[in-house]
PDB file of C-alpha atoms in Angstrom:
ATOM      1  CA  UNK A   1       3.125  27.097 -29.046  1.00 92.00           C
ATOM      2  CA  UNK A   2       4.364  29.748 -26.775  1.00 94.00           C
ATOM      3  CA  UNK A   3       6.343  28.661 -23.567  1.00 96.00           C
ATOM      4  CA  UNK A   4       7.514  30.549 -20.486  1.00 97.00           C
ATOM      5  CA  UNK A   5      10.043  29.449 -18.274  1.00 97.00           C
ATOM      6  CA  UNK A   6      11.022  31.179 -15.211  1.00 98.00           C
ATOM      7  CA  UNK A   7      14.301  30.291 -13.095  1.00 98.00           C
ATOM      8  CA  UNK A   8      16.547  32.267 -10.691  1.00 98.00           C
ATOM      9  CA  UNK A   9      14.614  31.596  -7.449  1.00 98.00           C
ATOM     10  CA  UNK A  10      16.163  30.822  -4.127  1.00 98.00           C
ATOM     11  CA  UNK A  11      16.236  31.350  -0.092  1.00 98.00           C
ATOM     12  CA  UNK A  12      18.140  34.488   0.831  1.00 98.00           C
ATOM     13  CA  UNK A  13      18.205  36.319   4.107  1.00 98.00           C
ATOM     14  CA  UNK A  14      16.654  39.848   4.367  1.00 98.00           C
ATOM     15  CA  UNK A  15      18.584  42.404   2.875  1.00 98.00           C
ATOM     16  CA  UNK A  16      19.959  40.053   0.347  1.00 98.00           C
ATOM     17  CA  UNK A  17      19.614  40.276  -3.769  1.00 98.00           C
ATOM     18  CA  UNK A  18      18.078  37.501  -6.046  1.00 98.00           C
ATOM     19  CA  UNK A  19      17.961  37.599 -10.032  1.00 98.00           C
ATOM     20  CA  UNK A  20      15.013  35.882 -11.592  1.00 98.00           C
ATOM     21  CA  UNK A  21      14.977  35.090 -15.430  1.00 98.00           C
ATOM     22  CA  UNK A  22      12.152  34.506 -17.764  1.00 97.00           C
ATOM     23  CA  UNK A  23      12.573  32.867 -20.978  1.00 96.00           C
ATOM     24  CA  UNK A  24       9.557  33.066 -23.304  1.00 93.00           C
ATOM     25  CA  UNK A  25       9.864  30.951 -26.927  1.00 91.00           C
ATOM     26  CA  UNK A  26       7.127  30.243 -29.120  1.00 88.00           C
ATOM     27  CA  UNK A  27       7.022  33.851 -30.770  1.00 85.00           C
ATOM     28  CA  UNK A  28       9.024  36.215 -32.596  1.00 80.00           C
ATOM     29  CA  UNK A  29       7.204  39.536 -31.833  1.00 78.00           C
ATOM     30  CA  UNK A  30       9.283  42.306 -29.753  1.00 81.00           C
ATOM     31  CA  UNK A  31       6.351  44.657 -28.796  1.00 91.00           C
ATOM     32  CA  UNK A  32       4.152  43.093 -26.170  1.00 93.00           C
ATOM     33  CA  UNK A  33       3.732  43.406 -22.420  1.00 96.00           C
ATOM     34  CA  UNK A  34       5.894  41.122 -20.036  1.00 96.00           C
ATOM     35  CA  UNK A  35       5.087  40.890 -16.593  1.00 97.00           C
ATOM     36  CA  UNK A  36       6.219  39.572 -12.904  1.00 98.00           C
ATOM     37  CA  UNK A  37       3.550  38.597 -10.501  1.00 98.00           C
ATOM     38  CA  UNK A  38       3.901  36.988  -7.267  1.00 98.00           C
ATOM     39  CA  UNK A  39       1.594  34.989  -4.799  1.00 98.00           C
ATOM     40  CA  UNK A  40       2.549  34.325  -1.174  1.00 96.00           C
ATOM     41  CA  UNK A  41       0.548  31.378   0.567  1.00 91.00           C
ATOM     42  CA  UNK A  42      -2.957  32.211   1.288  1.00 94.00           C
ATOM     43  CA  UNK A  43      -3.089  35.222  -0.790  1.00 96.00           C
ATOM     44  CA  UNK A  44      -4.139  36.507  -4.085  1.00 96.00           C
ATOM     45  CA  UNK A  45      -1.450  36.697  -7.244  1.00 97.00           C
ATOM     46  CA  UNK A  46      -0.330  40.453  -7.368  1.00 97.00           C
ATOM     47  CA  UNK A  47       1.510  42.229 -10.031  1.00 97.00           C
ATOM     48  CA  UNK A  48       4.992  43.157  -9.354  1.00 98.00           C
ATOM     49  CA  UNK A  49       6.015  44.692 -12.328  1.00 98.00           C
ATOM     50  CA  UNK A  50       5.730  45.030 -15.889  1.00 98.00           C
ATOM     51  CA  UNK A  51       7.410  46.186 -19.377  1.00 96.00           C
ATOM     52  CA  UNK A  52       6.186  46.975 -22.703  1.00 95.00           C
ATOM     53  CA  UNK A  53       9.056  45.335 -24.742  1.00 92.00           C
ATOM     54  CA  UNK A  54       8.459  47.648 -27.778  1.00 91.00           C
ATOM     55  CA  UNK A  55       9.624  50.823 -25.824  1.00 93.00           C
ATOM     56  CA  UNK A  56      11.238  49.554 -22.694  1.00 93.00           C
ATOM     57  CA  UNK A  57       8.713  51.308 -20.663  1.00 95.00           C
ATOM     58  CA  UNK A  58       8.311  49.845 -17.096  1.00 97.00           C
ATOM     59  CA  UNK A  59       5.683  50.095 -14.356  1.00 97.00           C
ATOM     60  CA  UNK A  60       6.155  48.809 -10.710  1.00 98.00           C
ATOM     61  CA  UNK A  61       4.172  48.084  -8.056  1.00 97.00           C
ATOM     62  CA  UNK A  62       4.475  50.514  -5.123  1.00 97.00           C
ATOM     63  CA  UNK A  63       5.736  48.232  -2.675  1.00 97.00           C
ATOM     64  CA  UNK A  64       8.966  47.538  -5.098  1.00 98.00           C
ATOM     65  CA  UNK A  65       9.528  50.911  -6.215  1.00 98.00           C
ATOM     66  CA  UNK A  66      13.273  51.324  -5.849  1.00 98.00           C
ATOM     67  CA  UNK A  67      14.255  47.824  -4.918  1.00 98.00           C
ATOM     68  CA  UNK A  68      13.273  45.753  -7.926  1.00 98.00           C
ATOM     69  CA  UNK A  69      14.028  46.246 -11.415  1.00 98.00           C
ATOM     70  CA  UNK A  70      12.899  44.456 -14.705  1.00 98.00           C
ATOM     71  CA  UNK A  71      15.072  44.402 -17.765  1.00 97.00           C
ATOM     72  CA  UNK A  72      15.086  42.826 -21.161  1.00 94.00           C
ATOM     73  CA  UNK A  73      17.522  41.075 -23.268  1.00 90.00           C
ATOM     74  CA  UNK A  74      15.764  41.232 -26.656  1.00 78.00           C
ATOM     75  CA  UNK A  75      18.559  38.602 -28.550  1.00 77.00           C
ATOM     76  CA  UNK A  76      17.369  35.817 -25.888  1.00 78.00           C
ATOM     77  CA  UNK A  77      13.846  36.920 -25.615  1.00 83.00           C
ATOM     78  CA  UNK A  78      14.640  36.881 -21.963  1.00 92.00           C
ATOM     79  CA  UNK A  79      13.121  39.327 -19.063  1.00 96.00           C
ATOM     80  CA  UNK A  80      15.062  39.786 -15.803  1.00 98.00           C
ATOM     81  CA  UNK A  81      13.906  40.431 -12.474  1.00 98.00           C
ATOM     82  CA  UNK A  82      16.634  41.872 -10.293  1.00 98.00           C
ATOM     83  CA  UNK A  83      15.498  42.307  -6.591  1.00 98.00           C
ATOM     84  CA  UNK A  84      17.406  44.046  -4.056  1.00 98.00           C
ATOM     85  CA  UNK A  85      17.006  44.809  -0.439  1.00 98.00           C
ATOM     86  CA  UNK A  86      14.541  41.833  -0.325  1.00 98.00           C
ATOM     87  CA  UNK A  87      11.961  41.760   2.717  1.00 98.00           C
ATOM     88  CA  UNK A  88      10.235  38.902   4.367  1.00 97.00           C
ATOM     89  CA  UNK A  89       7.156  40.072   3.000  1.00 97.00           C
ATOM     90  CA  UNK A  90       8.652  39.425  -0.851  1.00 98.00           C
ATOM     91  CA  UNK A  91       8.678  35.644  -0.258  1.00 98.00           C
ATOM     92  CA  UNK A  92       6.122  33.450  -2.591  1.00 98.00           C
ATOM     93  CA  UNK A  93       6.241  31.866  -6.119  1.00 98.00           C
ATOM     94  CA  UNK A  94       7.060  34.502  -8.737  1.00 98.00           C
ATOM     95  CA  UNK A  95       5.572  33.754 -12.233  1.00 98.00           C
ATOM     96  CA  UNK A  96       6.254  35.295 -15.655  1.00 98.00           C
ATOM     97  CA  UNK A  97       3.594  36.136 -17.622  1.00 97.00           C
ATOM     98  CA  UNK A  98       3.498  37.573 -21.460  1.00 96.00           C
ATOM     99  CA  UNK A  99       0.567  39.255 -23.503  1.00 95.00           C
ATOM    100  CA  UNK A 100      -0.121  38.855 -27.269  1.00 93.00           C
ATOM    101  CA  UNK A 101       1.542  40.953 -29.896  1.00 91.00           C
ATOM    102  CA  UNK A 102       1.258  44.177 -29.925  1.00 91.00           C
ATOM    103  CA  UNK A 103      -0.877  44.311 -26.243  1.00 93.00           C
ATOM    104  CA  UNK A 104       0.391  47.209 -24.099  1.00 94.00           C
ATOM    105  CA  UNK A 105       0.844  47.064 -20.260  1.00 95.00           C
ATOM    106  CA  UNK A 106      -0.996  50.722 -19.747  1.00 90.00           C
ATOM    107  CA  UNK A 107      -4.006  50.414 -17.472  1.00 85.00           C
ATOM    108  CA  UNK A 108      -4.240  46.323 -17.448  1.00 91.00           C
ATOM    109  CA  UNK A 109      -0.804  45.157 -16.577  1.00 93.00           C
ATOM    110  CA  UNK A 110      -1.620  44.358 -12.874  1.00 90.00           C
ATOM    111  CA  UNK A 111      -4.468  41.982 -14.286  1.00 92.00           C
ATOM    112  CA  UNK A 112      -3.773  38.437 -14.512  1.00 93.00           C
ATOM    113  CA  UNK A 113      -6.397  38.241 -17.275  1.00 93.00           C
ATOM    114  CA  UNK A 114      -4.145  40.415 -19.231  1.00 94.00           C
ATOM    115  CA  UNK A 115      -1.685  37.740 -19.878  1.00 97.00           C
ATOM    116  CA  UNK A 116      -2.698  34.527 -21.838  1.00 97.00           C
ATOM    117  CA  UNK A 117       0.842  32.965 -21.406  1.00 97.00           C
ATOM    118  CA  UNK A 118       2.342  32.061 -17.786  1.00 98.00           C
ATOM    119  CA  UNK A 119       5.510  30.382 -16.584  1.00 98.00           C
ATOM    120  CA  UNK A 120       5.305  27.518 -13.638  1.00 98.00           C
ATOM    121  CA  UNK A 121       6.821  30.014 -11.344  1.00 98.00           C
ATOM    122  CA  UNK A 122       9.794  30.082  -9.173  1.00 98.00           C
ATOM    123  CA  UNK A 123      10.063  30.123  -5.291  1.00 98.00           C
ATOM    124  CA  UNK A 124      11.586  33.116  -3.439  1.00 98.00           C
ATOM    125  CA  UNK A 125      12.089  32.685   0.381  1.00 98.00           C
ATOM    126  CA  UNK A 126      13.398  35.392   2.461  1.00 98.00           C
ATOM    127  CA  UNK A 127      14.283  35.051   6.126  1.00 97.00           C
ATOM    128  CA  UNK A 128      14.364  37.442   8.341  1.00 91.00           C
TER     129      UNK A 128
END
């Protein structure tokens, strides 16, 4: 059974940094799309960034380019989201999602339906 657990959220001032962690368990393949989404109160869930773990290729939403970095530790089956220069509009619940084996990110990474497995989310609050 696939399980996804996020951690690392918290409260920071604008301009600060946070590092989120996502541990996915219950599978052994290492070629699939993994992504971070976020959802602010009253808004739809939006894609932030994704990585195809087979090649480590990454993609980012325009709103976070140059500030956020997704990375992966294969040995720990863990994906990280380093968030720098945080803004108030970055606030929300951050979710980690993982796709099935062999499923790439290209073209569909920003659709929640691309990912069958989700974590419970971790809260990020940025005060200005």
